[in-house]
Short mmCIF file of C-alpha atoms and ligand atoms in Angstrom, two decimals:
data_model
loop_
_atom_site.label_atom_id
_atom_site.label_comp_id
_atom_site.label_asym_id
_atom_site.label_seq_id
_atom_site.Cartn_x
_atom_site.Cartn_y
_atom_site.Cartn_z
CA MET A 112 -16.54 -55.32 -35.77
CA ARG A 113 -18.96 -58.25 -35.70
CA ARG A 114 -16.11 -60.60 -34.82
CA GLN A 115 -14.97 -58.37 -32.00
CA LEU A 116 -18.52 -58.20 -30.73
CA LYS A 117 -18.76 -61.99 -30.85
CA HIS A 118 -15.52 -62.37 -28.87
CA PHE A 119 -16.76 -59.84 -26.36
CA MET A 120 -20.01 -61.76 -25.93
CA VAL A 121 -18.21 -65.07 -25.41
CA ILE A 122 -16.03 -63.46 -22.71
CA CYS A 123 -19.14 -61.95 -21.09
CA MET A 124 -20.92 -65.31 -21.07
CA ALA A 125 -17.89 -67.00 -19.53
CA LEU A 126 -17.82 -64.28 -16.88
CA VAL A 127 -21.54 -64.70 -16.15
CA VAL A 128 -21.03 -68.42 -15.63
CA VAL A 129 -17.95 -67.98 -13.45
CA LEU A 130 -19.71 -65.37 -11.34
CA ALA A 131 -22.90 -67.40 -11.13
CA GLY A 132 -20.92 -70.50 -10.18
CA GLY A 133 -19.16 -68.48 -7.52
CA CYS A 134 -22.47 -67.65 -5.85
CA GLY A 135 -23.72 -71.24 -5.90
CA LYS A 136 -22.65 -74.10 -3.70
CA GLY A 137 -20.47 -75.72 -6.34
CA THR A 138 -18.99 -79.18 -6.42
CA GLU A 139 -15.54 -80.08 -5.16
CA GLN A 140 -14.02 -79.02 -8.49
CA GLY A 141 -15.65 -75.64 -8.03
CA SER A 142 -18.16 -76.17 -10.88
CA PRO A 143 -21.83 -75.48 -10.17
CA GLU A 144 -24.16 -78.35 -9.34
CA LEU A 145 -26.78 -77.17 -11.75
CA LEU A 146 -26.49 -74.59 -14.48
CA LEU A 147 -29.85 -73.24 -15.63
CA GLY A 148 -30.23 -71.06 -18.73
CA PHE A 149 -33.34 -68.88 -18.59
CA SER A 150 -34.59 -66.67 -21.40
CA GLN A 151 -36.98 -64.02 -20.12
CA ILE A 152 -39.33 -62.15 -22.50
CA GLY A 153 -38.45 -58.64 -21.38
CA ALA A 154 -39.54 -56.10 -18.79
CA GLU A 155 -42.90 -55.03 -20.19
CA SER A 156 -44.82 -55.12 -16.91
CA ALA A 157 -44.58 -55.15 -13.12
CA TRP A 158 -45.57 -58.81 -13.46
CA ARG A 159 -42.57 -59.57 -15.67
CA ILE A 160 -40.13 -57.64 -13.46
CA GLY A 161 -41.51 -59.43 -10.38
CA ASN A 162 -41.14 -62.77 -12.17
CA THR A 163 -37.49 -62.08 -13.03
CA HIS A 164 -36.69 -61.04 -9.44
CA ASP A 165 -38.40 -64.12 -8.07
CA ILE A 166 -36.44 -66.44 -10.38
CA GLU A 167 -33.15 -64.76 -9.42
CA GLU A 168 -34.00 -64.99 -5.73
CA GLN A 169 -35.03 -68.64 -5.86
CA ALA A 170 -31.97 -69.63 -7.92
CA GLU A 171 -29.82 -68.22 -5.17
CA LYS A 172 -31.85 -69.98 -2.48
CA TYR A 173 -31.47 -73.31 -4.23
CA SER A 174 -27.77 -72.68 -5.06
CA ILE A 175 -28.53 -72.98 -8.75
CA SER A 176 -26.30 -71.09 -11.18
CA LEU A 177 -28.48 -68.97 -13.40
CA MET A 178 -27.65 -67.65 -16.86
CA LEU A 179 -30.43 -65.13 -17.32
CA GLU A 180 -31.02 -63.41 -20.65
CA ASN A 181 -33.58 -60.70 -21.35
CA ALA A 182 -35.00 -60.80 -24.89
CA ASN A 183 -36.43 -57.27 -24.97
CA GLN A 184 -39.79 -58.51 -26.32
CA LYS A 185 -38.28 -60.20 -29.39
CA GLN A 186 -38.70 -63.86 -30.28
CA GLU A 187 -35.48 -63.87 -32.33
CA ASN A 188 -33.55 -62.81 -29.21
CA GLN A 189 -35.07 -65.70 -27.29
CA ILE A 190 -34.09 -68.16 -30.02
CA ALA A 191 -30.52 -66.79 -30.02
CA ALA A 192 -30.37 -67.07 -26.21
CA ILE A 193 -31.51 -70.70 -26.31
CA ARG A 194 -28.80 -71.43 -28.91
CA ARG A 195 -26.20 -69.87 -26.62
CA PHE A 196 -27.43 -72.02 -23.72
CA ILE A 197 -27.05 -75.11 -25.92
CA ALA A 198 -23.54 -74.06 -26.99
CA TYR A 199 -22.70 -73.53 -23.36
CA LYS A 200 -24.01 -77.00 -22.45
CA VAL A 201 -26.21 -75.82 -19.60
CA ASP A 202 -27.92 -78.60 -17.63
CA VAL A 203 -31.45 -77.31 -18.10
CA ILE A 204 -32.99 -74.64 -20.34
CA ALA A 205 -36.06 -72.68 -19.28
CA PHE A 206 -37.83 -69.91 -21.16
CA SER A 207 -41.05 -67.89 -21.26
CA PRO A 208 -42.12 -68.01 -24.91
CA ILE A 209 -43.34 -64.59 -26.04
CA VAL A 210 -45.67 -66.22 -28.60
CA GLU A 211 -46.79 -69.82 -29.10
CA ASP A 212 -45.49 -70.58 -32.61
CA GLY A 213 -42.04 -70.82 -34.15
CA TRP A 214 -40.00 -72.82 -31.63
CA ASP A 215 -39.69 -76.23 -33.29
CA ASN A 216 -36.23 -75.80 -34.83
CA VAL A 217 -34.43 -74.43 -31.80
CA LEU A 218 -36.13 -76.89 -29.46
CA THR A 219 -35.14 -79.78 -31.73
CA GLU A 220 -31.56 -78.55 -31.38
CA ALA A 221 -31.91 -78.60 -27.58
CA LYS A 222 -33.43 -82.08 -27.71
CA ASN A 223 -30.59 -83.35 -29.92
CA ALA A 224 -28.12 -81.89 -27.43
CA GLY A 225 -29.90 -83.83 -24.67
CA ILE A 226 -30.83 -80.70 -22.69
CA PRO A 227 -34.28 -80.76 -21.04
CA VAL A 228 -36.46 -77.67 -21.57
CA ILE A 229 -38.96 -76.19 -19.11
CA LEU A 230 -41.62 -73.70 -20.23
CA VAL A 231 -42.17 -70.95 -17.69
CA ASP A 232 -45.33 -68.80 -17.60
CA ARG A 233 -46.44 -69.33 -21.23
CA ASP A 234 -46.93 -72.38 -23.45
CA ILE A 235 -45.97 -73.18 -27.07
CA SER A 236 -47.88 -74.75 -29.90
CA THR A 237 -46.15 -77.59 -31.76
CA GLU A 238 -47.01 -80.82 -33.58
CA GLN A 239 -43.83 -82.49 -32.35
CA GLU A 240 -43.69 -84.65 -29.25
CA GLY A 241 -41.13 -84.36 -26.49
CA LEU A 242 -39.60 -80.96 -27.25
CA THR A 243 -40.33 -79.70 -23.74
CA THR A 244 -40.74 -81.42 -20.40
CA CYS A 245 -43.40 -79.30 -18.70
CA VAL A 246 -45.03 -75.91 -18.32
CA ILE A 247 -45.03 -74.02 -15.04
CA GLY A 248 -47.53 -71.20 -15.26
CA ALA A 249 -50.98 -69.88 -14.51
CA ASP A 250 -54.24 -71.34 -15.74
CA PHE A 251 -55.03 -68.40 -18.02
CA TYR A 252 -58.33 -69.90 -19.18
CA LYS A 253 -59.52 -70.01 -15.58
CA GLU A 254 -58.41 -66.38 -15.12
CA GLY A 255 -60.67 -65.39 -18.05
CA VAL A 256 -63.53 -67.39 -16.54
CA MET A 257 -63.05 -65.71 -13.14
CA ALA A 258 -63.07 -62.25 -14.77
CA ALA A 259 -66.31 -63.05 -16.61
CA GLU A 260 -67.96 -64.58 -13.54
CA TYR A 261 -67.25 -61.37 -11.63
CA LEU A 262 -68.82 -59.38 -14.47
CA LEU A 263 -71.96 -61.52 -14.45
CA ARG A 264 -72.34 -61.03 -10.68
CA LYS A 265 -71.78 -57.29 -11.10
CA ILE A 266 -74.38 -56.81 -13.83
CA ASP A 267 -76.87 -58.92 -11.89
CA GLY A 268 -76.24 -56.71 -8.85
CA LEU A 269 -76.70 -53.50 -10.85
CA GLY A 270 -79.71 -54.94 -12.66
CA LEU A 271 -78.30 -54.01 -16.08
CA GLU A 272 -80.19 -55.21 -19.12
CA HIS A 273 -77.69 -54.40 -21.83
CA VAL A 274 -73.91 -54.24 -21.47
CA ASN A 275 -71.31 -53.25 -24.07
CA ILE A 276 -67.78 -54.54 -23.57
CA VAL A 277 -64.45 -53.49 -25.03
CA GLU A 278 -61.55 -55.90 -24.64
CA ILE A 279 -57.91 -54.82 -24.64
CA THR A 280 -55.95 -58.01 -25.23
CA GLY A 281 -52.38 -59.05 -24.51
CA THR A 282 -49.78 -59.88 -27.17
CA GLU A 283 -51.40 -61.61 -30.13
CA ASN A 284 -50.66 -65.35 -30.31
CA SER A 285 -49.40 -65.48 -26.74
CA THR A 286 -50.87 -68.08 -24.38
CA PRO A 287 -52.32 -65.63 -21.82
CA MET A 288 -53.94 -63.61 -24.62
CA ARG A 289 -55.57 -66.64 -26.25
CA GLN A 290 -56.70 -68.33 -23.08
CA ARG A 291 -57.83 -65.30 -21.09
CA GLN A 292 -59.97 -64.34 -24.06
CA ALA A 293 -61.32 -67.87 -24.52
CA GLY A 294 -62.20 -68.28 -20.82
CA PHE A 295 -63.92 -64.89 -20.73
CA MET A 296 -65.86 -65.31 -23.98
CA ASP A 297 -66.95 -68.89 -23.25
CA THR A 298 -68.42 -67.72 -19.94
CA ILE A 299 -70.45 -64.79 -21.30
CA VAL A 300 -71.32 -66.05 -24.77
CA GLU A 301 -74.79 -67.25 -23.92
CA ASP A 302 -75.78 -64.19 -21.92
CA GLU A 303 -78.06 -62.11 -24.13
CA ARG A 304 -77.45 -58.94 -22.12
CA ILE A 305 -73.83 -58.86 -23.25
CA ASN A 306 -72.37 -57.45 -26.44
CA ILE A 307 -68.67 -57.21 -27.41
CA LEU A 308 -68.05 -53.91 -29.18
CA GLU A 309 -64.41 -54.61 -30.07
CA SER A 310 -61.30 -56.58 -29.09
CA ILE A 311 -58.06 -54.75 -29.70
CA ASP A 312 -54.40 -55.76 -29.27
CA GLY A 313 -52.66 -53.79 -26.50
CA ASP A 314 -49.53 -56.02 -26.44
CA PHE A 315 -49.48 -56.05 -22.60
CA LEU A 316 -47.96 -52.52 -22.66
CA LYS A 317 -49.09 -49.44 -20.74
CA SER A 318 -48.52 -47.10 -23.71
CA ARG A 319 -50.55 -49.38 -26.00
CA GLY A 320 -53.29 -49.65 -23.36
CA ALA A 321 -53.61 -45.85 -23.42
CA GLU A 322 -53.56 -45.73 -27.21
CA CYS A 323 -56.19 -48.47 -27.54
CA MET A 324 -58.44 -46.78 -24.97
CA ARG A 325 -58.22 -43.45 -26.81
CA PHE A 326 -59.27 -45.17 -30.01
CA LEU A 327 -62.10 -47.04 -28.30
CA LEU A 328 -63.40 -43.88 -26.63
CA GLU A 329 -63.31 -41.97 -29.92
CA THR A 330 -65.15 -44.80 -31.66
CA TYR A 331 -67.72 -45.88 -29.07
CA GLY A 332 -67.74 -43.08 -26.45
CA GLU A 333 -70.37 -43.42 -23.78
CA SER A 334 -71.74 -46.66 -25.12
CA ILE A 335 -68.81 -48.47 -23.45
CA ASP A 336 -70.01 -50.08 -20.21
CA VAL A 337 -67.13 -52.44 -19.47
CA VAL A 338 -63.39 -52.49 -20.14
CA PHE A 339 -61.84 -55.95 -19.90
CA SER A 340 -58.07 -55.57 -20.06
CA HIS A 341 -55.71 -58.57 -20.13
CA ASN A 342 -53.14 -57.05 -17.76
CA ASP A 343 -52.60 -54.30 -15.19
CA GLU A 344 -50.18 -52.29 -17.31
CA MET A 345 -52.73 -51.76 -20.08
CA THR A 346 -55.43 -51.02 -17.50
CA LEU A 347 -53.21 -48.41 -15.85
CA GLY A 348 -52.63 -46.88 -19.28
CA ALA A 349 -56.36 -46.87 -20.10
CA ILE A 350 -57.72 -45.32 -16.88
CA PRO A 351 -56.31 -41.78 -17.32
CA GLU A 352 -57.70 -41.77 -20.88
CA ILE A 353 -61.16 -42.64 -19.57
CA GLU A 354 -60.90 -39.78 -17.08
CA LYS A 355 -59.66 -37.34 -19.74
CA ALA A 356 -62.72 -38.23 -21.83
CA GLY A 357 -64.92 -37.17 -18.90
CA PHE A 358 -65.96 -40.58 -17.55
CA VAL A 359 -65.47 -41.99 -14.07
CA PRO A 360 -63.67 -45.35 -14.22
CA GLY A 361 -65.19 -47.87 -11.83
CA LYS A 362 -68.57 -46.08 -11.99
CA ASP A 363 -69.44 -44.99 -15.54
CA MET A 364 -67.45 -47.97 -16.81
CA ILE A 365 -66.76 -51.28 -15.08
CA ILE A 366 -63.01 -51.93 -15.19
CA ILE A 367 -61.67 -55.49 -15.04
CA SER A 368 -57.96 -56.28 -15.06
CA ILE A 369 -55.61 -59.26 -14.61
CA ASP A 370 -52.31 -59.66 -12.68
CA ALA A 371 -53.11 -57.92 -9.36
CA GLY A 372 -49.80 -56.14 -8.94
CA GLN A 373 -49.56 -53.56 -6.14
CA LYS A 374 -50.28 -50.55 -8.39
CA ALA A 375 -53.52 -52.06 -9.66
CA ILE A 376 -54.55 -52.99 -6.12
CA ASP A 377 -53.97 -49.36 -5.06
CA VAL A 378 -56.23 -48.20 -7.91
CA LEU A 379 -58.81 -50.85 -6.91
CA LYS A 380 -58.75 -49.29 -3.42
CA GLU A 381 -59.45 -45.87 -5.02
CA GLY A 382 -62.49 -47.44 -6.70
CA LYS A 383 -61.24 -46.91 -10.26
CA ILE A 384 -60.79 -50.63 -10.92
CA ASN A 385 -63.67 -52.94 -10.01
CA CYS A 386 -62.00 -56.31 -10.24
CA VAL A 387 -58.46 -57.69 -10.63
CA VAL A 388 -57.88 -61.39 -11.17
CA GLU A 389 -54.63 -62.55 -9.65
CA CYS A 390 -51.86 -63.94 -11.84
CA THR A 391 -48.87 -64.69 -9.69
CA PRO A 392 -45.37 -64.13 -11.10
CA LYS A 393 -43.87 -66.22 -8.30
CA LEU A 394 -42.94 -69.27 -10.31
CA GLY A 395 -39.27 -69.44 -9.28
CA LYS A 396 -39.57 -72.06 -6.54
CA GLU A 397 -41.37 -74.52 -8.83
CA LEU A 398 -38.86 -73.80 -11.56
CA MET A 399 -35.85 -74.58 -9.37
CA GLU A 400 -37.41 -77.72 -7.94
CA THR A 401 -38.34 -78.95 -11.42
CA ALA A 402 -34.85 -78.21 -12.80
CA LEU A 403 -33.28 -80.19 -9.95
CA LYS A 404 -35.60 -83.13 -10.60
CA LEU A 405 -34.76 -83.12 -14.31
CA LYS A 406 -31.04 -83.01 -13.60
CA ALA A 407 -31.50 -86.02 -11.32
CA GLY A 408 -33.35 -87.82 -14.14
CA LYS A 409 -36.65 -87.82 -12.24
CA ALA A 410 -40.13 -87.47 -13.79
CA VAL A 411 -41.89 -84.09 -13.54
CA ASP A 412 -45.56 -83.08 -13.73
CA PRO A 413 -46.38 -81.93 -17.28
CA VAL A 414 -48.43 -78.92 -16.08
CA ILE A 415 -47.95 -76.99 -12.86
CA HIS A 416 -50.51 -74.25 -12.09
CA PRO A 417 -50.31 -71.94 -9.06
CA VAL A 418 -53.54 -71.29 -7.12
CA GLU A 419 -54.98 -67.82 -7.81
CA GLN A 420 -57.72 -65.58 -6.47
CA VAL A 421 -59.89 -62.60 -7.37
CA PHE A 422 -59.75 -59.14 -5.77
CA SER A 423 -62.78 -56.92 -6.31
CA ASP A 424 -65.19 -54.34 -4.97
CA GLU A 425 -67.14 -57.25 -3.50
CA GLN A 426 -64.60 -57.40 -0.65
CA ASP A 427 -63.07 -54.90 1.74
CA PRO A 428 -59.87 -53.93 -0.09
CA ALA A 429 -58.26 -52.82 3.18
CA ASN A 430 -57.66 -56.49 3.95
CA ILE A 431 -55.49 -57.13 0.88
CA GLU A 432 -51.92 -58.00 1.90
CA PRO A 433 -49.03 -56.19 0.13
CA ARG A 434 -48.55 -57.93 -3.20
CA GLY A 435 -44.76 -57.83 -3.57
CA TYR A 436 -44.81 -57.02 -7.30
O1 LIG B 718 -50.20 -61.00 -17.34
C1 LIG B 718 -48.49 -59.63 -18.21
C2 LIG B 718 -47.15 -59.96 -18.70
O2 LIG B 718 -47.49 -63.94 -19.36
C3 LIG B 718 -48.79 -63.96 -17.40
O3 LIG B 718 -47.31 -61.20 -19.32
C4 LIG B 718 -47.87 -63.20 -18.25
C5 LIG B 718 -48.38 -61.87 -18.70
C6 LIG B 718 -48.85 -60.93 -17.60
O4 LIG B 718 -46.45 -59.03 -19.29
O5 LIG B 718 -48.53 -58.55 -17.33
#
């Protein structure tokens, strides 16, 4: 059974490559100019789905053949996908690491095979040099800082003297979770008005966001003044729970989110979210341009950050352009 499954997978991979090559420009021999293997984390959020679409779209634009694998939120699936890319001798490997640790072995294999690796969206933590070429993704620390700076302006404006915060974080040990938290905490730490009641892991999922919020409401009830949630999905899960508990989100509790997908912007317009820090999923163009440079043996920038902004009740939300994710 396992053998049959293996054969089936090999045939599928060959088909993917043939089909992908067929869409690209191709060289005279009909082989693609650049074959890029990309391991995506999963489909946990509108952000992630938008990011996958953007990468597919840009690959087509740049006539790059894409082998895309979805890891369904599991690191072991990402490691297996990277091994398949190596076996297939792709030109460049890219992946969005679900967590920061645990990549050294597979990336050493890629290095030994002479295949350059690009990190997309999230970073890794390693002691070894030269396992990856660059990271293309948001400045998550800055996003945390921007969220906290909004909060400080808001509590100044309301004249609040004591503020209790609950934090619903993204996946533990992931780069956005670590850095959004660090940026936020570093910015508020010296403000004596502010107290963190609890930080709780919501894994970037809507269902977990709801679960965490229920727990927080049961534990702290009306003493919660602020909900800082590391992504829109968890925020959208938390808001109905706040309403069910009899509070008005955006008024009784200040709601701060990150991503700024269309759904969250719509809820911002309803006044139930106070602030959303943008995190753009549109990293595909940079990815394709970087992959082409690497294939041509050119140097690439080690860190590429997109420029991001803040949407909040400080502006007229009617002016916000459709977000596209
Ligand atoms: O904020 C979240 C997603 O890594 C920036 O992952 C990404 C985060 C994003 O699932 O919605």
